[in-house]
Amino acid sequence: MGKSDIIRIAICLTYYHICGLATTNIERLCKGSDLSVTYSKCFCPVCNKRINWFLQLPIISYIICRGRCRNCASKIPTKSLMLEIIVFTVMTVISAAFDFSPKGVLLSFGCYELIKLIYIKLNGKRDKSFIKEYFISMLFIVFFLTVTEFMAFLLFYIEK
Ligand SMILES: [Zn+2]
């Protein structure tokens, strides 16, 4: 495994992190939520119990817990799981199709924002401070875009 493979894996891991972030970064912009997108503590919406850090792994935790809360056994919405899977798959596939080039990374993040808009359109936007929260959610994404673009440029110069 060469240096360039390590960078490719690191980019995929960033997408994996972003797909987990989608449940706060996207779902909290939708109707029924009044939490800020910056509030990072995860808890069960039914029994309010904090979710352990090792059970916060996107997609994998859902499978380990069979889609239920460890404390009260209430069902975790499959919609959240679907959102995670879609975000991770779309971003990884697009990036891979462009061989993890800076252009491909930009396109991946563009698609993330598109998924966000579609998801909000389908579920309705939140009533309180939507614009402010949307702006903050975008700042998060711009931060991750910058980090990922840095890795993509590094890859570009290594392979040249
Ligand atoms: Zn619970």
Coordinates of N, CA and C and ligand atoms in Angstrom, one line a residue:
M1 N 0.8 -1.2 0.0 CA 0.0 0.0 0.0 C 0.9 1.3 0.0
G2 N 0.7 2.1 -1.0 CA 1.5 3.3 -1.1 C 0.9 4.5 -0.4
K3 N 1.7 5.6 -0.5 CA 1.2 6.8 0.1 C -0.1 7.3 -0.5
S4 N -0.3 7.1 -1.8 CA -1.5 7.6 -2.4 C -2.8 6.8 -2.0
D5 N -2.5 5.5 -1.7 CA -3.7 4.6 -1.2 C -4.1 5.1 0.2
I6 N -3.1 5.5 1.0 CA -3.5 6.0 2.3 C -4.3 7.3 2.2
I7 N -3.9 8.1 1.3 CA -4.7 9.4 1.1 C -6.1 9.1 0.6
R8 N -6.2 8.1 -0.3 CA -7.6 7.7 -0.8 C -8.4 7.2 0.4
I9 N -7.9 6.4 1.2 CA -8.6 5.8 2.4 C -9.0 7.0 3.3
A10 N -8.1 7.9 3.5 CA -8.3 9.1 4.4 C -9.5 9.9 3.9
I11 N -9.6 10.1 2.6 CA -10.7 10.8 2.0 C -12.0 10.1 2.2
C12 N -12.0 8.7 2.0 CA -13.2 7.9 2.2 C -13.6 8.0 3.7
L13 N -12.6 8.0 4.6 CA -13.0 8.1 6.1 C -13.6 9.5 6.4
T14 N -13.2 10.5 5.7 CA -13.8 11.8 5.8 C -15.3 11.7 5.4
Y15 N -15.6 11.1 4.3 CA -16.9 10.9 3.8 C -17.7 10.1 4.8
Y16 N -17.1 9.1 5.5 CA -17.8 8.3 6.5 C -18.2 9.2 7.7
H17 N -17.2 10.0 8.0 CA -17.5 11.0 9.1 C -18.7 11.9 8.8
I18 N -18.6 12.4 7.5 CA -19.7 13.3 7.1 C -21.1 12.6 7.0
C19 N -21.1 11.4 6.7 CA -22.4 10.7 6.6 C -23.0 10.5 8.0
G20 N -22.1 10.4 9.0 CA -22.6 10.4 10.4 C -23.1 11.8 10.9
L21 N -22.4 12.8 10.3 CA -22.7 14.2 10.6 C -24.1 14.6 10.0
A22 N -24.4 13.9 9.0 CA -25.7 14.2 8.2 C -26.9 14.2 9.2
T23 N -26.9 13.3 10.2 CA -28.1 13.2 11.0 C -28.3 14.4 11.9
T24 N -27.2 15.2 12.2 CA -27.3 16.5 12.8 C -27.4 17.6 11.8
N25 N -26.4 17.5 10.9 CA -26.2 18.6 9.9 C -27.4 18.8 8.9
I26 N -28.1 17.7 8.7 CA -29.3 17.8 7.7 C -30.6 17.6 8.5
E27 N -30.7 16.6 9.3 CA -32.0 16.4 10.0 C -32.5 17.5 10.9
R28 N -31.5 18.2 11.5 CA -31.9 19.3 12.4 C -32.4 20.5 11.7
L29 N -32.2 20.5 10.4 CA -32.8 21.7 9.6 C -34.2 21.4 9.2
C30 N -34.7 20.2 9.5 CA -36.1 19.8 9.1 C -37.1 20.0 10.2
K31 N -38.3 20.0 9.8 CA -39.5 20.2 10.7 C -39.4 19.3 11.9
G32 N -39.8 19.9 13.1 CA -39.8 19.1 14.3 C -38.6 19.2 15.1
S33 N -37.5 19.8 14.6 CA -36.3 19.9 15.3 C -36.1 21.4 15.8
D34 N -35.7 21.6 17.1 CA -35.3 22.9 17.4 C -33.9 23.0 18.0
L35 N -33.1 21.8 17.9 CA -31.7 21.8 18.3 C -30.9 22.5 17.3
S36 N -29.8 23.0 17.8 CA -28.8 23.6 16.9 C -28.0 22.6 16.2
V37 N -27.6 22.8 14.9 CA -26.7 21.9 14.2 C -25.4 21.7 14.9
T38 N -25.0 22.7 15.8 CA -23.7 22.6 16.4 C -23.8 21.7 17.7
Y39 N -25.0 21.4 18.2 CA -25.1 20.6 19.4 C -24.7 19.2 19.1
S40 N -23.6 18.8 19.6 CA -23.0 17.5 19.1 C -23.4 16.3 19.9
K41 N -23.9 16.5 21.1 CA -24.3 15.3 21.9 C -25.4 14.6 21.3
C42 N -25.2 13.2 21.2 CA -26.3 12.4 20.6 C -27.1 11.7 21.7
F43 N -28.3 11.7 21.6 CA -29.2 11.0 22.6 C -30.4 10.5 21.9
C44 N -31.0 9.5 22.6 CA -32.2 8.8 22.1 C -33.3 9.8 22.2
P45 N -34.1 10.1 21.1 CA -35.2 11.0 21.2 C -36.4 10.6 22.0
V46 N -36.4 9.3 22.4 CA -37.5 8.8 23.2 C -37.2 8.8 24.7
C47 N -36.1 8.2 25.1 CA -35.8 8.1 26.5 C -34.8 9.1 26.9
N48 N -34.2 9.9 26.0 CA -33.2 11.0 26.3 C -31.9 10.5 26.8
K49 N -31.7 9.2 26.8 CA -30.4 8.7 27.2 C -29.3 9.0 26.2
R50 N -28.1 9.4 26.8 CA -27.0 9.7 25.9 C -26.5 8.4 25.2
I51 N -26.1 8.6 24.0 CA -25.6 7.4 23.3 C -24.1 7.3 23.4
N52 N -23.6 6.2 23.8 CA -22.1 6.0 24.0 C -21.4 6.3 22.7
W53 N -20.2 6.8 22.9 CA -19.4 7.2 21.7 C -19.2 6.0 20.7
F54 N -19.0 4.8 21.3 CA -18.7 3.7 20.4 C -20.0 3.2 19.7
L55 N -21.2 3.7 20.1 CA -22.4 3.4 19.4 C -22.8 4.6 18.5
Q56 N -21.9 5.5 18.2 CA -22.2 6.6 17.4 C -21.6 6.5 16.0
L57 N -21.1 5.3 15.7 CA -20.5 5.0 14.4 C -21.6 5.0 13.4
P58 N -21.6 5.8 12.3 CA -22.7 5.8 11.4 C -22.8 4.4 10.7
I59 N -24.0 4.0 10.3 CA -24.4 2.8 9.7 C -24.0 1.5 10.5
I60 N -22.7 1.4 11.0 CA -22.3 0.2 11.7 C -23.1 0.0 13.0
S61 N -23.2 1.1 13.8 CA -23.9 1.1 15.1 C -25.4 0.6 14.9
Y62 N -26.0 1.1 13.8 CA -27.4 0.7 13.5 C -27.5 -0.8 13.4
I63 N -26.5 -1.4 12.7 CA -26.5 -2.8 12.5 C -26.3 -3.6 13.8
I64 N -25.3 -3.1 14.6 CA -25.0 -3.7 15.8 C -26.2 -3.7 16.8
C65 N -26.9 -2.6 16.8 CA -28.0 -2.4 17.8 C -29.3 -2.9 17.1
R66 N -29.3 -3.4 15.9 CA -30.4 -3.8 15.2 C -31.5 -2.7 15.1
G67 N -31.0 -1.5 14.9 CA -32.0 -0.4 14.7 C -32.8 0.0 16.0
R68 N -32.3 -0.4 17.2 CA -33.1 0.0 18.4 C -32.2 0.6 19.4
C69 N -32.8 1.5 20.3 CA -32.0 2.1 21.3 C -31.7 1.1 22.4
R70 N -30.4 1.1 22.8 CA -29.9 0.1 23.8 C -30.6 0.2 25.1
N71 N -31.1 1.4 25.5 CA -31.7 1.6 26.8 C -33.2 1.3 26.8
C72 N -34.0 1.9 25.8 CA -35.4 1.7 25.9 C -36.0 0.9 24.8
A73 N -35.1 0.4 23.9 CA -35.5 -0.5 22.8 C -36.4 0.1 21.8
S74 N -36.6 1.5 21.8 CA -37.5 2.1 20.8 C -36.7 2.1 19.5
K75 N -37.5 2.0 18.4 CA -36.9 2.0 17.1 C -36.2 3.3 16.6
I76 N -35.0 3.1 16.1 CA -34.4 4.3 15.5 C -34.9 4.4 14.0
P77 N -35.3 5.6 13.6 CA -35.9 5.8 12.3 C -35.0 5.3 11.2
T78 N -35.5 4.4 10.3 CA -34.8 3.9 9.2 C -34.4 5.1 8.2
K79 N -35.1 6.2 8.3 CA -34.9 7.3 7.4 C -33.5 7.8 7.7
S80 N -33.1 7.9 9.0 CA -31.7 8.3 9.3 C -30.6 7.4 8.8
L81 N -30.9 6.1 8.8 CA -30.0 5.1 8.3 C -29.8 5.3 6.8
M82 N -31.0 5.5 6.1 CA -31.0 5.7 4.7 C -30.2 6.9 4.3
L83 N -30.4 8.0 5.0 CA -29.7 9.2 4.8 C -28.2 9.0 4.9
E84 N -27.7 8.3 5.9 CA -26.3 8.0 6.1 C -25.7 7.2 4.9
I85 N -26.5 6.2 4.6 CA -26.0 5.3 3.5 C -25.9 6.1 2.1
I86 N -27.0 6.9 1.9 CA -27.0 7.7 0.6 C -25.8 8.7 0.6
V87 N -25.6 9.4 1.7 CA -24.6 10.4 1.7 C -23.2 9.7 1.5
F88 N -22.9 8.6 2.2 CA -21.6 8.0 2.1 C -21.4 7.4 0.7
T89 N -22.5 6.7 0.2 CA -22.3 6.1 -1.2 C -22.1 7.1 -2.3
V90 N -23.0 8.1 -2.3 CA -22.9 9.2 -3.3 C -21.5 9.8 -3.3
M91 N -21.1 10.3 -2.1 CA -19.8 11.0 -2.1 C -18.6 10.2 -2.5
T92 N -18.6 8.9 -2.0 CA -17.5 8.0 -2.3 C -17.5 7.6 -3.8
V93 N -18.7 7.3 -4.3 CA -18.7 6.9 -5.7 C -18.3 8.0 -6.7
I94 N -18.8 9.2 -6.4 CA -18.4 10.4 -7.3 C -16.9 10.6 -7.2
S95 N -16.4 10.7 -6.0 CA -15.0 10.9 -5.8 C -14.1 9.9 -6.5
A96 N -14.5 8.6 -6.3 CA -13.8 7.5 -7.0 C -13.9 7.6 -8.5
A97 N -15.0 8.0 -9.0 CA -15.2 8.1 -10.5 C -14.2 9.1 -11.0
F98 N -13.9 10.1 -10.2 CA -13.0 11.2 -10.7 C -11.6 10.9 -10.1
D99 N -11.3 9.7 -9.7 CA -10.0 9.2 -9.2 C -9.5 10.1 -8.0
F100 N -10.4 10.6 -7.2 CA -10.1 11.4 -6.0 C -9.4 12.7 -6.3
S101 N -9.7 13.2 -7.5 CA -9.1 14.5 -7.9 C -9.8 15.6 -7.2
P102 N -9.1 16.8 -7.1 CA -9.8 18.0 -6.4 C -11.1 18.3 -7.0
K103 N -11.3 18.1 -8.3 CA -12.6 18.4 -9.0 C -13.7 17.4 -8.5
G104 N -13.3 16.1 -8.4 CA -14.2 15.1 -7.9 C -14.7 15.4 -6.5
V105 N -13.7 15.9 -5.7 CA -14.0 16.2 -4.3 C -15.0 17.3 -4.2
L106 N -14.8 18.3 -5.0 CA -15.7 19.5 -5.1 C -17.1 19.0 -5.5
L107 N -17.2 18.1 -6.5 CA -18.4 17.6 -7.0 C -19.2 16.8 -5.9
S108 N -18.4 16.0 -5.1 CA -19.0 15.2 -4.0 C -19.6 16.1 -3.0
F109 N -19.0 17.2 -2.6 CA -19.5 18.1 -1.6 C -20.7 18.9 -2.2
G110 N -20.7 19.2 -3.5 CA -21.8 19.8 -4.2 C -23.0 18.9 -4.1
C111 N -22.8 17.6 -4.3 CA -23.9 16.6 -4.2 C -24.4 16.5 -2.7
Y112 N -23.5 16.7 -1.8 CA -24.0 16.6 -0.4 C -25.0 17.7 -0.1
E113 N -24.6 18.9 -0.6 CA -25.6 20.1 -0.4 C -26.9 19.9 -1.1
L114 N -26.8 19.2 -2.3 CA -28.0 18.9 -3.1 C -28.9 17.9 -2.3
I115 N -28.2 16.8 -1.7 CA -29.0 15.9 -0.9 C -29.7 16.6 0.2
K116 N -28.9 17.5 0.8 CA -29.5 18.3 2.0 C -30.7 19.0 1.6
L117 N -30.6 19.7 0.4 CA -31.8 20.5 -0.1 C -33.0 19.6 -0.4
I118 N -32.7 18.5 -1.0 CA -33.8 17.5 -1.3 C -34.5 17.0 -0.1
Y119 N -33.6 16.6 0.9 CA -34.1 16.1 2.2 C -35.0 17.1 2.9
I120 N -34.5 18.4 2.9 CA -35.3 19.4 3.6 C -36.6 19.7 2.8
K121 N -36.6 19.6 1.5 CA -37.7 19.8 0.6 C -38.8 18.7 1.0
L122 N -38.3 17.5 1.1 CA -39.2 16.4 1.4 C -39.8 16.4 2.8
N123 N -39.0 16.9 3.8 CA -39.5 16.8 5.2 C -40.0 18.1 5.7
G124 N -39.8 19.2 5.0 CA -40.2 20.5 5.4 C -39.1 21.2 6.3
K125 N -39.0 22.5 6.2 CA -37.9 23.1 7.0 C -38.4 23.4 8.4
R126 N -37.4 23.5 9.3 CA -37.7 23.8 10.7 C -38.3 25.2 10.8
D127 N -39.1 25.5 11.9 CA -39.7 26.8 12.0 C -38.8 27.8 12.6
K128 N -38.0 27.4 13.6 CA -37.2 28.4 14.3 C -35.8 28.6 13.7
S129 N -35.3 29.8 13.4 CA -34.0 30.2 12.9 C -33.4 29.2 11.9
F130 N -34.2 29.0 10.8 CA -33.8 28.1 9.7 C -32.6 28.6 9.0
I131 N -32.6 29.9 8.6 CA -31.5 30.5 7.8 C -30.2 30.5 8.6
K132 N -30.3 30.8 9.9 CA -29.1 30.8 10.7 C -28.5 29.4 10.8
E133 N -29.3 28.5 11.1 CA -28.8 27.1 11.2 C -28.3 26.5 9.9
Y134 N -29.0 26.9 8.8 CA -28.5 26.4 7.5 C -27.1 27.0 7.2
F135 N -26.9 28.3 7.5 CA -25.7 28.9 7.3 C -24.6 28.2 8.1
I136 N -24.9 27.9 9.4 CA -23.9 27.2 10.3 C -23.6 25.8 9.7
S137 N -24.6 25.1 9.2 CA -24.4 23.8 8.7 C -23.5 23.8 7.5
M138 N -23.6 24.9 6.7 CA -22.7 25.1 5.5 C -21.3 25.4 5.9
L139 N -21.1 26.1 7.0 CA -19.8 26.4 7.5 C -19.0 25.1 7.8
F140 N -19.8 24.2 8.5 CA -19.2 22.9 8.8 C -18.7 22.2 7.6
I141 N -19.6 22.2 6.5 CA -19.3 21.5 5.3 C -18.1 22.2 4.6
V142 N -18.0 23.5 4.6 CA -16.9 24.2 4.0 C -15.6 23.8 4.7
F143 N -15.7 23.6 6.0 CA -14.5 23.2 6.7 C -14.0 21.8 6.2
F144 N -14.9 20.9 6.2 CA -14.6 19.5 5.7 C -14.1 19.5 4.2
L145 N -14.8 20.4 3.4 CA -14.4 20.5 2.0 C -12.9 21.0 1.9
T146 N -12.5 22.0 2.7 CA -11.2 22.5 2.7 C -10.2 21.4 3.1
V147 N -10.5 20.6 4.1 CA -9.6 19.5 4.6 C -9.5 18.5 3.5
T148 N -10.6 18.1 2.9 CA -10.6 17.0 1.9 C -9.9 17.5 0.6
E149 N -10.1 18.8 0.2 CA -9.4 19.3 -1.0 C -7.9 19.3 -0.8
F150 N -7.5 19.6 0.4 CA -6.1 19.6 0.8 C -5.5 18.2 0.5
M151 N -6.2 17.1 0.9 CA -5.8 15.8 0.7 C -5.8 15.4 -0.8
A152 N -6.8 15.9 -1.5 CA -6.9 15.6 -2.9 C -5.7 16.3 -3.7
F153 N -5.4 17.5 -3.3 CA -4.2 18.2 -4.0 C -2.9 17.5 -3.7
L154 N -2.8 17.0 -2.4 CA -1.6 16.2 -2.0 C -1.5 15.0 -2.9
L155 N -2.6 14.3 -3.1 CA -2.6 13.1 -3.9 C -2.2 13.4 -5.4
F156 N -2.7 14.5 -5.9 CA -2.4 15.0 -7.2 C -0.9 15.2 -7.4
Y157 N -0.2 15.8 -6.4 CA 1.2 16.1 -6.6 C 2.0 14.9 -6.3
I158 N 1.6 13.9 -5.5 CA 2.3 12.7 -5.3 C 2.3 11.8 -6.6
E159 N 1.2 11.8 -7.3 CA 1.1 11.0 -8.4 C 1.6 11.6 -9.7
K160 N 1.9 12.9 -9.7 CA 2.4 13.5 -10.9 C 3.8 13.1 -11.2
Ligands
ZN1 ZN -34.0 5.2 24.1

